[in-house]
Coordinates of N, CA and C in Angstrom, one line a residue:
X10 N -54.7 -12.0 -31.7 CA -53.3 -12.3 -31.8 C -52.7 -12.0 -32.8
X11 N -53.2 -11.9 -33.9 CA -52.4 -11.2 -35.3 C -51.8 -9.8 -34.9
X12 N -52.7 -9.0 -34.6 CA -52.9 -7.5 -34.1 C -51.6 -7.4 -33.0
X13 N -51.8 -8.3 -32.2 CA -50.5 -8.3 -30.9 C -49.2 -8.4 -31.6
X14 N -49.1 -9.3 -32.5 CA -47.7 -9.8 -33.0 C -47.2 -8.8 -34.0
X15 N -48.0 -8.0 -34.5 CA -47.8 -6.8 -35.4 C -47.5 -5.7 -34.7
X16 N -47.8 -5.8 -33.2 CA -47.6 -4.4 -32.6 C -45.9 -4.2 -32.3
X17 N -45.9 -2.8 -32.4 CA -44.3 -2.4 -32.4 C -44.4 -1.1 -31.8
X18 N -44.0 -1.0 -30.7 CA -44.1 0.2 -30.2 C -43.2 1.3 -30.8
X19 N -43.4 2.6 -30.5 CA -42.7 3.8 -31.1 C -41.3 3.8 -30.8
X20 N -41.2 3.4 -29.4 CA -40.0 3.6 -29.3 C -38.8 2.6 -29.7
X21 N -39.2 1.5 -30.5 CA -38.3 0.8 -31.0 C -38.1 1.1 -32.6
X22 N -38.8 2.1 -32.8 CA -38.3 2.6 -34.2 C -37.1 3.1 -34.3
X23 N -36.4 3.2 -35.7 CA -34.9 3.4 -35.5 C -34.7 4.6 -35.5
X24 N -35.5 5.5 -35.9 CA -35.3 7.0 -36.0 C -35.3 7.4 -34.2
X25 N -36.4 7.0 -33.7 CA -36.6 7.3 -32.1 C -35.2 6.9 -31.3
X26 N -34.7 5.7 -31.8 CA -33.3 5.2 -31.0 C -32.3 6.2 -31.2
X27 N -32.1 6.5 -32.8 CA -31.3 7.5 -33.0 C -31.3 9.0 -32.4
X28 N -32.5 9.2 -32.3 CA -32.7 10.4 -31.7 C -31.9 10.5 -30.1
X29 N -32.5 9.3 -29.7 CA -32.3 9.0 -28.0 C -30.9 9.1 -27.8
X30 N -29.8 8.4 -28.8 CA -28.5 8.1 -28.5 C -27.9 9.4 -28.8
X31 N -28.5 10.3 -29.9 CA -28.0 11.7 -30.1 C -28.0 12.6 -28.7
X32 N -29.2 12.6 -28.1 CA -29.5 13.2 -26.9 C -28.6 12.9 -25.9
X33 N -28.5 11.4 -25.6 CA -27.6 10.9 -24.5 C -26.2 11.3 -24.6
X34 N -25.7 11.4 -25.9 CA -24.3 11.7 -26.2 C -24.0 13.1 -25.8
X35 N -25.3 14.0 -26.4 CA -25.0 15.5 -26.0 C -25.2 15.6 -24.6
X36 N -25.9 14.9 -23.9 CA -26.0 15.3 -22.5 C -24.7 14.6 -21.7
X37 N -23.8 13.9 -22.2 CA -22.5 13.4 -21.7 C -21.7 14.6 -21.8
X38 N -21.7 15.1 -23.2 CA -20.6 16.1 -23.5 C -20.8 16.9 -22.7
X39 N -22.1 17.9 -22.5 CA -22.4 18.7 -21.7 C -21.9 18.5 -20.3
X40 N -22.2 17.5 -19.5 CA -21.6 17.3 -18.4 C -19.9 17.2 -18.1
X41 N -19.4 16.7 -19.4 CA -18.0 16.6 -19.3 C -17.4 17.8 -19.1
X42 N -17.9 18.8 -20.1 CA -17.6 20.4 -19.8 C -17.9 20.9 -18.9
X43 N -18.8 20.5 -18.0 CA -19.2 21.3 -16.9 C -18.9 20.8 -15.6
X44 N -17.8 20.0 -15.6 CA -17.3 19.1 -14.2 C -16.4 19.8 -13.8
X45 N -16.5 20.2 -12.4 CA -15.2 20.8 -11.5 C -14.7 19.4 -10.6
X46 N -13.6 19.3 -10.9 CA -12.5 18.4 -10.2 C -12.1 18.9 -8.7
X47 N -12.7 18.3 -7.9 CA -12.4 18.8 -6.5 C -11.3 17.6 -5.8
X48 N -10.3 18.0 -5.3 CA -9.5 17.1 -4.7 C -9.7 17.1 -3.2
X49 N -9.4 16.1 -2.6 CA -9.6 15.9 -1.3 C -8.3 16.5 -0.6
X50 N -8.8 16.7 0.8 CA -7.5 17.4 1.6 C -6.4 16.3 1.7
X51 N -5.1 17.1 1.3 CA -4.2 16.4 1.5 C -3.8 15.5 0.1
X52 N -4.5 15.5 -0.8 CA -4.3 15.1 -2.0 C -2.8 14.8 -2.3
X53 N -2.1 16.0 -2.5 CA -0.8 16.2 -3.2 C 0.2 15.5 -2.0
X54 N -0.1 15.3 -1.1 CA 0.8 14.8 0.4 C 0.4 13.0 -0.1
X55 N -0.8 12.8 -0.3 CA -1.2 11.3 -0.7 C -0.3 10.8 -1.7
X56 N -0.4 11.5 -2.9 CA 0.2 10.9 -4.0 C 1.8 11.1 -3.7
X57 N 2.2 11.7 -3.0 CA 3.8 11.6 -3.0 C 4.0 10.5 -2.0
X58 N 3.2 10.3 -0.9 CA 3.6 9.0 0.0 C 3.5 7.6 -0.9
X59 N 2.2 7.7 -1.6 CA 2.5 6.5 -2.4 C 3.6 6.3 -3.0
X60 N 4.2 7.4 -3.7 CA 5.2 7.2 -4.6 C 6.3 6.8 -3.8
X61 N 6.3 7.4 -2.5 CA 7.6 7.1 -1.9 C 7.7 5.5 -1.2
X62 N 6.4 5.1 -1.1 CA 6.3 3.9 -0.6 C 6.6 3.0 -1.8
X63 N 6.3 3.1 -2.9 CA 6.7 2.2 -4.2 C 8.1 2.2 -4.3
X64 N 8.6 3.5 -4.2 CA 10.0 3.5 -4.4 C 10.7 2.5 -3.2
X65 N 10.2 2.6 -1.9 CA 11.0 1.9 -0.8 C 10.6 0.3 -1.1
X66 N 9.5 -0.1 -1.7 CA 9.4 -1.5 -1.9 C 10.0 -1.9 -2.8
X67 N 10.4 -0.8 -4.2 CA 11.3 -1.3 -5.2 C 12.9 -1.5 -4.7
X68 N 13.1 -1.0 -3.8 CA 14.5 -0.9 -3.1 C 14.5 -2.6 -2.7
X69 N 13.8 -2.8 -1.9 CA 13.9 -4.3 -1.6 C 14.0 -5.4 -2.6
X70 N 12.9 -5.1 -3.7 CA 12.9 -6.1 -5.0 C 14.4 -6.1 -5.6
X71 N 14.7 -4.9 -5.6 CA 16.1 -4.8 -6.4 C 17.2 -5.7 -5.5
X72 N 17.2 -5.7 -4.3 CA 18.0 -6.1 -3.6 C 18.1 -7.4 -3.5
X73 N 16.9 -8.1 -3.7 CA 16.6 -9.4 -3.7 C 16.8 -10.1 -2.5
X74 N 17.0 -9.1 -1.5 CA 16.9 -9.8 0.0 C 18.2 -10.4 0.1
X75 N 19.2 -10.1 -0.5 CA 20.6 -10.7 -0.3 C 21.3 -10.3 1.3
X76 N 21.3 -11.4 2.2 CA 21.8 -10.9 2.9 C 23.1 -11.9 3.5
X77 N 23.7 -11.6 4.6 CA 25.0 -12.3 5.1 C 24.8 -13.3 6.2
X78 N 25.2 -14.4 6.1 CA 24.5 -15.7 7.1 C 26.2 -16.6 6.8
X79 N 26.6 -16.3 8.3 CA 28.0 -17.2 8.3 C 29.0 -16.7 7.1
X80 N 29.1 -15.5 7.0 CA 30.1 -15.3 5.9 C 29.8 -15.7 4.4
X81 N 28.5 -15.7 4.4 CA 28.2 -16.2 2.9 C 26.6 -15.5 2.5
X82 N 26.4 -15.0 1.4 CA 25.2 -14.3 0.9 C 24.4 -15.4 0.7
X83 N 23.1 -15.0 1.0 CA 22.0 -15.9 0.8 C 20.8 -15.3 -0.1
X84 N 20.3 -15.7 -0.7 CA 19.3 -15.2 -1.6 C 17.8 -15.7 -1.0
X85 N 17.4 -15.0 -0.1 CA 16.2 -15.3 0.6 C 14.9 -15.5 -0.7
X86 N 13.9 -16.3 -0.4 CA 12.9 -16.5 -1.4 C 12.0 -15.7 -0.9
X87 N 11.1 -15.4 -2.5 CA 9.9 -14.6 -2.2 C 8.7 -16.1 -2.4
X88 N 7.9 -15.7 -1.5 CA 6.7 -16.9 -1.4 C 5.4 -16.3 -2.2
X89 N 5.7 -16.5 -3.6 CA 4.7 -16.1 -4.4 C 3.0 -16.5 -4.1
X90 N 3.2 -17.5 -3.5 CA 1.7 -18.3 -3.0 C 1.2 -17.1 -2.0
X91 N 1.9 -16.6 -1.0 CA 1.1 -15.7 -0.2 C 1.6 -14.3 -0.3
X92 N 2.5 -14.1 -1.3 CA 3.0 -12.8 -1.6 C 2.8 -12.4 -3.2
X93 N 1.6 -12.7 -3.6 CA 1.4 -12.2 -5.0 C 2.2 -11.2 -5.7
X94 N 2.4 -10.3 -5.2 CA 3.2 -9.0 -5.6 C 4.7 -9.1 -5.5
X95 N 5.3 -10.3 -5.1 CA 6.3 -10.3 -4.7 C 7.2 -9.3 -4.2
X96 N 6.6 -8.7 -3.0 CA 7.2 -7.7 -2.2 C 8.7 -8.1 -1.4
X97 N 8.7 -9.3 -1.0 CA 9.6 -9.7 -0.2 C 9.5 -9.5 1.2
X98 N 8.4 -9.2 1.7 CA 7.9 -8.5 3.0 C 7.2 -9.4 3.8
X99 N 6.8 -10.5 3.1 CA 5.9 -11.7 3.6 C 6.7 -12.8 3.8
X100 N 6.8 -13.5 5.1 CA 7.5 -14.5 5.3 C 6.7 -15.5 5.9
X101 N 6.9 -16.9 5.3 CA 5.9 -18.1 6.0 C 6.8 -18.9 7.3
X102 N 8.1 -19.0 7.1 CA 8.4 -19.9 7.9 C 8.7 -19.3 9.6
X103 N 8.4 -20.0 10.6 CA 8.7 -19.7 11.7 C 10.3 -19.5 11.9
X104 N 10.4 -18.9 13.0 CA 12.0 -18.6 13.6 C 12.0 -18.1 14.9
X105 N 13.3 -18.0 15.5 CA 13.3 -17.5 16.8 C 12.8 -16.4 17.4
X106 N 12.3 -15.5 16.1 CA 12.0 -14.1 16.4 C 10.5 -14.0 16.1
X107 N 9.6 -15.2 15.9 CA 8.1 -15.0 15.5 C 7.5 -15.3 17.1
X108 N 6.5 -14.3 17.1 CA 5.8 -14.2 18.5 C 4.8 -14.5 18.9
X109 N 4.0 -15.0 17.5 CA 2.8 -15.5 17.7 C 1.9 -15.6 16.4
X110 N 0.8 -16.0 16.1 CA 0.2 -16.0 15.0 C -0.2 -14.6 14.6
X111 N -0.2 -14.4 13.1 CA -0.5 -13.4 12.5 C -1.7 -13.4 11.3
X112 N -2.2 -12.6 10.8 CA -3.0 -12.7 10.1 C -2.6 -12.2 8.6
X113 N -2.8 -13.3 7.7 CA -2.0 -12.8 6.4 C -2.6 -11.9 5.4
X114 N -4.0 -11.4 5.6 CA -4.6 -10.5 4.7 C -4.0 -9.2 5.0
X115 N -4.1 -9.1 6.6 CA -3.6 -7.6 7.0 C -2.3 -7.3 6.7
X116 N -1.3 -8.5 6.2 CA 0.0 -8.1 6.3 C -0.1 -7.6 4.7
X117 N -0.6 -8.5 3.7 CA -1.1 -8.2 2.4 C -1.7 -6.8 2.1
X118 N -2.6 -6.3 2.9 CA -3.0 -5.1 2.7 C -2.3 -4.1 2.9
X119 N -1.3 -4.0 3.9 CA -0.6 -3.0 4.4 C 0.8 -2.8 3.5
X120 N 0.8 -3.7 2.4 CA 1.8 -3.5 1.6 C 1.5 -2.9 0.3
X121 N 0.1 -2.6 0.0 CA -0.2 -1.8 -1.1 C 0.3 -0.5 -0.8
X122 N 0.5 0.4 -1.8 CA 1.2 1.9 -1.9 C 0.0 2.5 -1.3
X123 N -1.5 2.4 -1.9 CA -2.2 2.9 -1.4 C -2.6 3.3 0.4
X124 N -2.0 2.1 0.9 CA -2.2 2.5 2.2 C -1.2 3.6 3.1
X125 N -0.3 3.8 2.2 CA 0.7 5.3 2.8 C -0.5 6.4 2.6
X126 N -1.2 6.5 1.4 CA -2.4 7.5 1.5 C -3.5 7.3 2.7
X127 N -3.8 6.2 3.2 CA -4.5 6.1 4.2 C -4.1 6.7 5.4
X128 N -2.6 6.4 5.5 CA -1.8 7.2 6.7 C -1.7 8.8 6.8
X129 N -1.6 9.1 5.4 CA -1.4 10.5 5.5 C -3.3 10.8 5.8
X130 N -4.0 10.4 5.6 CA -5.4 11.0 5.7 C -5.6 10.9 7.2
X131 N -5.1 9.8 8.0 CA -5.3 9.5 9.3 C -4.6 10.8 10.2
X132 N -3.2 11.1 9.5 CA -2.5 12.2 10.3 C -3.3 13.4 10.4
X133 N -3.8 13.4 9.2 CA -4.3 14.7 8.7 C -5.7 15.1 10.0
X134 N -6.3 13.7 9.9 CA -7.4 13.8 10.7 C -6.7 14.0 12.3
X135 N -5.6 13.6 12.5 CA -5.2 13.8 14.1 C -4.8 15.4 14.0
X136 N -5.1 16.0 13.2 CA -4.5 17.3 13.5 C -3.0 17.8 13.2
X137 N -2.4 16.7 12.6 CA -0.6 16.8 12.7 C -0.4 17.5 11.0
X138 N 0.5 18.4 11.5 CA 0.7 19.4 10.4 C 2.4 19.1 9.7
X139 N 2.4 20.0 8.8 CA 3.9 19.7 8.4 C 4.9 20.5 9.2
X140 N 6.1 19.7 9.3 CA 6.9 20.0 10.2 C 6.6 19.5 11.8
X141 N 5.6 18.9 12.1 CA 5.5 18.2 13.3 C 6.5 17.2 13.9
X142 N 6.4 17.0 15.3 CA 7.3 15.8 15.5 C 6.1 14.8 16.2
X143 N 6.2 13.9 15.9 CA 5.4 12.7 16.3 C 6.4 11.6 16.9
X144 N 5.4 10.9 18.0 CA 6.4 9.4 18.6 C 5.6 8.5 17.7
X145 N 6.4 7.4 17.5 CA 6.0 6.1 16.8 C 6.4 4.8 17.4
X146 N 5.5 3.9 17.4 CA 5.8 2.5 18.1 C 5.9 1.7 16.8
X147 N 6.9 0.9 16.2 CA 6.9 0.3 15.2 C 7.3 -1.2 15.6
X148 N 6.9 -2.5 14.7 CA 6.8 -3.8 15.3 C 7.3 -4.4 13.7
X149 N 8.3 -5.6 14.0 CA 8.5 -6.5 12.9 C 7.3 -6.9 12.4
X150 N 6.1 -7.1 12.9 CA 4.9 -7.9 12.7 C 4.3 -7.0 11.4
X151 N 4.5 -5.9 11.4 CA 3.8 -5.1 10.1 C 4.8 -4.2 9.5
X152 N 5.9 -4.8 8.4 CA 6.6 -4.0 7.7 C 5.9 -3.0 6.7
X153 N 4.8 -3.7 6.2 CA 4.1 -2.7 5.1 C 3.6 -1.3 5.9
X154 N 3.0 -1.8 7.1 CA 2.5 -0.3 7.7 C 3.6 0.4 8.2
X155 N 4.8 -0.2 8.5 CA 5.8 0.9 9.0 C 6.2 1.7 7.8
X156 N 6.4 1.0 6.6 CA 6.9 1.7 5.3 C 6.0 2.7 5.0
X157 N 4.6 2.6 5.3 CA 3.5 3.5 4.7 C 3.6 4.5 5.6
X158 N 3.9 4.4 7.1 CA 4.1 5.6 8.0 C 5.1 6.3 7.5
X159 N 6.2 5.7 7.1 CA 7.4 6.5 6.9 C 7.3 7.4 5.6
X160 N 6.7 6.6 4.6 CA 6.2 7.4 3.5 C 5.4 8.6 3.8
X161 N 4.4 8.3 4.7 CA 3.2 9.5 5.1 C 4.2 10.7 5.6
X162 N 5.3 10.1 6.4 CA 6.0 11.2 7.1 C 6.8 12.0 6.1
X163 N 7.5 11.6 5.3 CA 8.2 12.1 4.2 C 7.5 12.9 3.4
X164 N 6.2 12.5 3.1 CA 5.1 13.5 2.1 C 4.9 14.7 2.9
X165 N 4.7 14.6 4.3 CA 4.4 15.8 5.1 C 5.4 16.2 5.7
X166 N 6.6 15.9 5.6 CA 7.7 16.8 6.1 C 7.4 16.6 7.8
X167 N 7.4 15.2 8.2 CA 6.9 15.3 9.4 C 8.0 14.5 10.2
X168 N 8.7 14.9 11.3 CA 9.8 14.2 12.1 C 9.2 13.2 13.0
X169 N 9.3 12.0 12.9 CA 9.1 11.0 13.7 C 10.2 10.4 14.7
X170 N 9.7 10.2 16.0 CA 10.9 9.4 16.9 C 10.4 8.5 17.0
X171 N 10.9 7.3 16.4 CA 10.7 5.7 16.3 C 11.3 5.0 17.2
X172 N 10.7 3.9 17.9 CA 11.1 2.8 18.6 C 10.3 1.6 18.0
X173 N 11.2 0.4 17.6 CA 10.7 -0.7 16.9 C 11.0 -1.6 17.5
X174 N 10.3 -2.8 17.5 CA 10.5 -4.1 18.2 C 10.8 -5.2 17.0
X175 N 12.1 -5.9 17.6 CA 12.5 -7.1 16.3 C 11.6 -7.9 16.2
X176 N 10.8 -8.5 17.2 CA 9.9 -9.7 17.1 C 8.8 -9.3 16.1
X177 N 8.3 -10.5 15.6 CA 7.4 -10.4 14.5 C 6.2 -11.4 14.8
X178 N 5.1 -11.2 14.6 CA 4.0 -12.5 14.2 C 4.1 -13.0 12.8
X179 N 3.5 -14.1 12.9 CA 3.4 -14.9 11.6 C 3.1 -14.1 10.3
X180 N 4.1 -14.3 9.4 CA 3.8 -13.4 7.9 C 4.6 -12.3 8.1
X181 N 4.9 -11.6 9.1 CA 5.6 -10.6 9.3 C 7.0 -10.7 9.0
X182 N 8.1 -9.7 9.3 CA 9.6 -9.9 9.3 C 10.2 -11.1 10.3
X183 N 9.7 -12.0 9.9 CA 10.4 -13.3 10.9 C 11.7 -13.8 10.3
X184 N 12.1 -13.6 9.2 CA 13.3 -14.1 8.8 C 14.4 -13.5 9.6
X185 N 15.1 -14.5 10.3 CA 16.1 -13.8 11.7 C 17.4 -13.4 10.7
X186 N 17.5 -13.7 9.5 CA 18.6 -12.9 9.0 C 18.4 -11.6 8.4
X187 N 17.2 -11.3 8.3 CA 16.6 -10.2 7.7 C 15.3 -9.5 8.3
X188 N 15.7 -9.4 9.5 CA 14.4 -8.5 10.2 C 14.1 -7.2 9.9
X189 N 13.0 -6.9 10.6 CA 12.5 -5.4 10.3 C 13.8 -4.2 10.5
X190 N 14.7 -4.4 11.5 CA 15.8 -3.6 11.8 C 16.6 -3.7 10.3
X191 N 16.9 -4.8 9.9 CA 17.8 -5.0 8.5 C 17.1 -4.3 7.3
X192 N 15.7 -4.4 7.4 CA 14.8 -4.0 6.3 C 14.7 -2.2 6.3
X193 N 14.5 -1.9 7.4 CA 14.5 -0.5 7.8 C 16.0 0.2 7.2
X194 N 17.0 -0.7 7.7 CA 18.3 0.1 7.5 C 18.6 0.1 6.3
X195 N 18.2 -0.9 5.3 CA 18.5 -0.8 4.0 C 17.6 -0.1 3.3
X196 N 16.5 0.3 3.5 CA 15.6 1.6 3.0 C 16.4 2.7 3.5
X197 N 16.8 2.9 4.7 CA 17.3 4.1 5.0 C 18.8 4.6 4.4
X198 N 19.5 3.5 4.2 CA 20.7 3.5 3.3 C 20.4 4.1 1.9
X199 N 19.4 3.9 1.4 CA 19.1 4.1 -0.2 C 18.6 5.5 0.0
X200 N 18.6 6.2 1.0 CA 18.0 7.5 1.3 C 16.6 7.9 0.5
X201 N 15.9 6.8 0.7 CA 14.3 6.9 0.4 C 13.8 7.6 1.5
X202 N 14.0 7.5 2.7 CA 13.3 8.2 4.2 C 14.5 8.9 4.6
X203 N 14.0 10.0 5.5 CA 14.8 10.5 6.5 C 14.6 10.3 7.7
X204 N 13.6 9.6 7.9 CA 13.6 8.9 9.5 C 13.8 7.7 9.5
X205 N 14.4 7.3 10.6 CA 14.4 5.7 11.1 C 14.5 5.6 12.7
X206 N 14.4 4.4 12.9 CA 14.3 4.2 14.3 C 15.6 4.5 15.3
X207 N 15.3 5.1 16.5 CA 16.3 5.4 17.3 C 16.7 4.4 18.4
X208 N 15.8 3.6 18.5 CA 16.2 2.5 19.5 C 15.3 1.3 19.3
X209 N 15.7 0.0 19.4 CA 14.8 -1.3 19.3 C 14.9 -1.9 20.6
X210 N 13.8 -2.5 20.7 CA 13.1 -3.7 21.7 C 13.2 -5.0 21.2
X211 N 13.4 -5.8 22.2 CA 13.1 -7.4 21.6 C 11.5 -7.6 21.1
X212 N 10.9 -7.1 21.6 CA 9.3 -7.4 21.3 C 8.6 -8.6 21.8
X213 N 7.3 -8.8 21.4 CA 6.7 -9.8 21.6 C 6.2 -10.3 23.1
X214 N 5.5 -10.9 23.8 CA 5.1 -10.7 25.1 C 6.0 -10.8 25.9
X215 N 5.7 -9.4 27.0 CA 7.0 -9.3 28.0 C 8.1 -8.7 27.4
X216 N 8.0 -8.3 26.1 CA 9.1 -7.6 25.4 C 10.3 -8.6 25.4
X217 N 10.3 -10.0 25.4 CA 11.0 -11.1 25.5 C 10.9 -12.1 24.4
X218 N 10.5 -11.4 23.1 CA 10.4 -12.3 22.0 C 9.4 -13.6 22.2
X219 N 8.6 -13.6 23.4 CA 7.7 -14.6 23.5 C 6.4 -14.4 22.6

């Protein structure tokens, strides 16, 4: 028992631990000096798309969603409990243009600037190239996804022929005084994007806001 308690493996000796630490530091240094950074396809476009989306989101934050209602300016609320980033694109109240239930997590996810980079990646996978023209259907249900696509098109110099629907499922652009049409117009007038919708439909089931 006494011999067992006095047993001290070589690895626990201070000089051995120092040697190991020096070897590890040397290995890290050698690895850092011999690392080749390989960027993914579309890296530059993804970075630009993220920046453009951030710019578009900031436009709405700066505006504070001031809209006209019966000749009065109304400051719409930011619902911080469901919109932690205070984007101003997530609404909780039902309205005449609410077309059905919505998934809150999906709405929150599409409002991350990284989502614009995801769209760039999907466009590249679809063999969409710089200067191409694409057809797009947008909905008030997903304002974040709409902005992400517009940012991706801007980054890739893609012309988008867009038709948008006015209606929105829950947590989307359900504010009747500030619909997706108004949001898109605000961002376009700020000259963030060159693309915008050429036509709008009511949306909802039967395209009748149901």
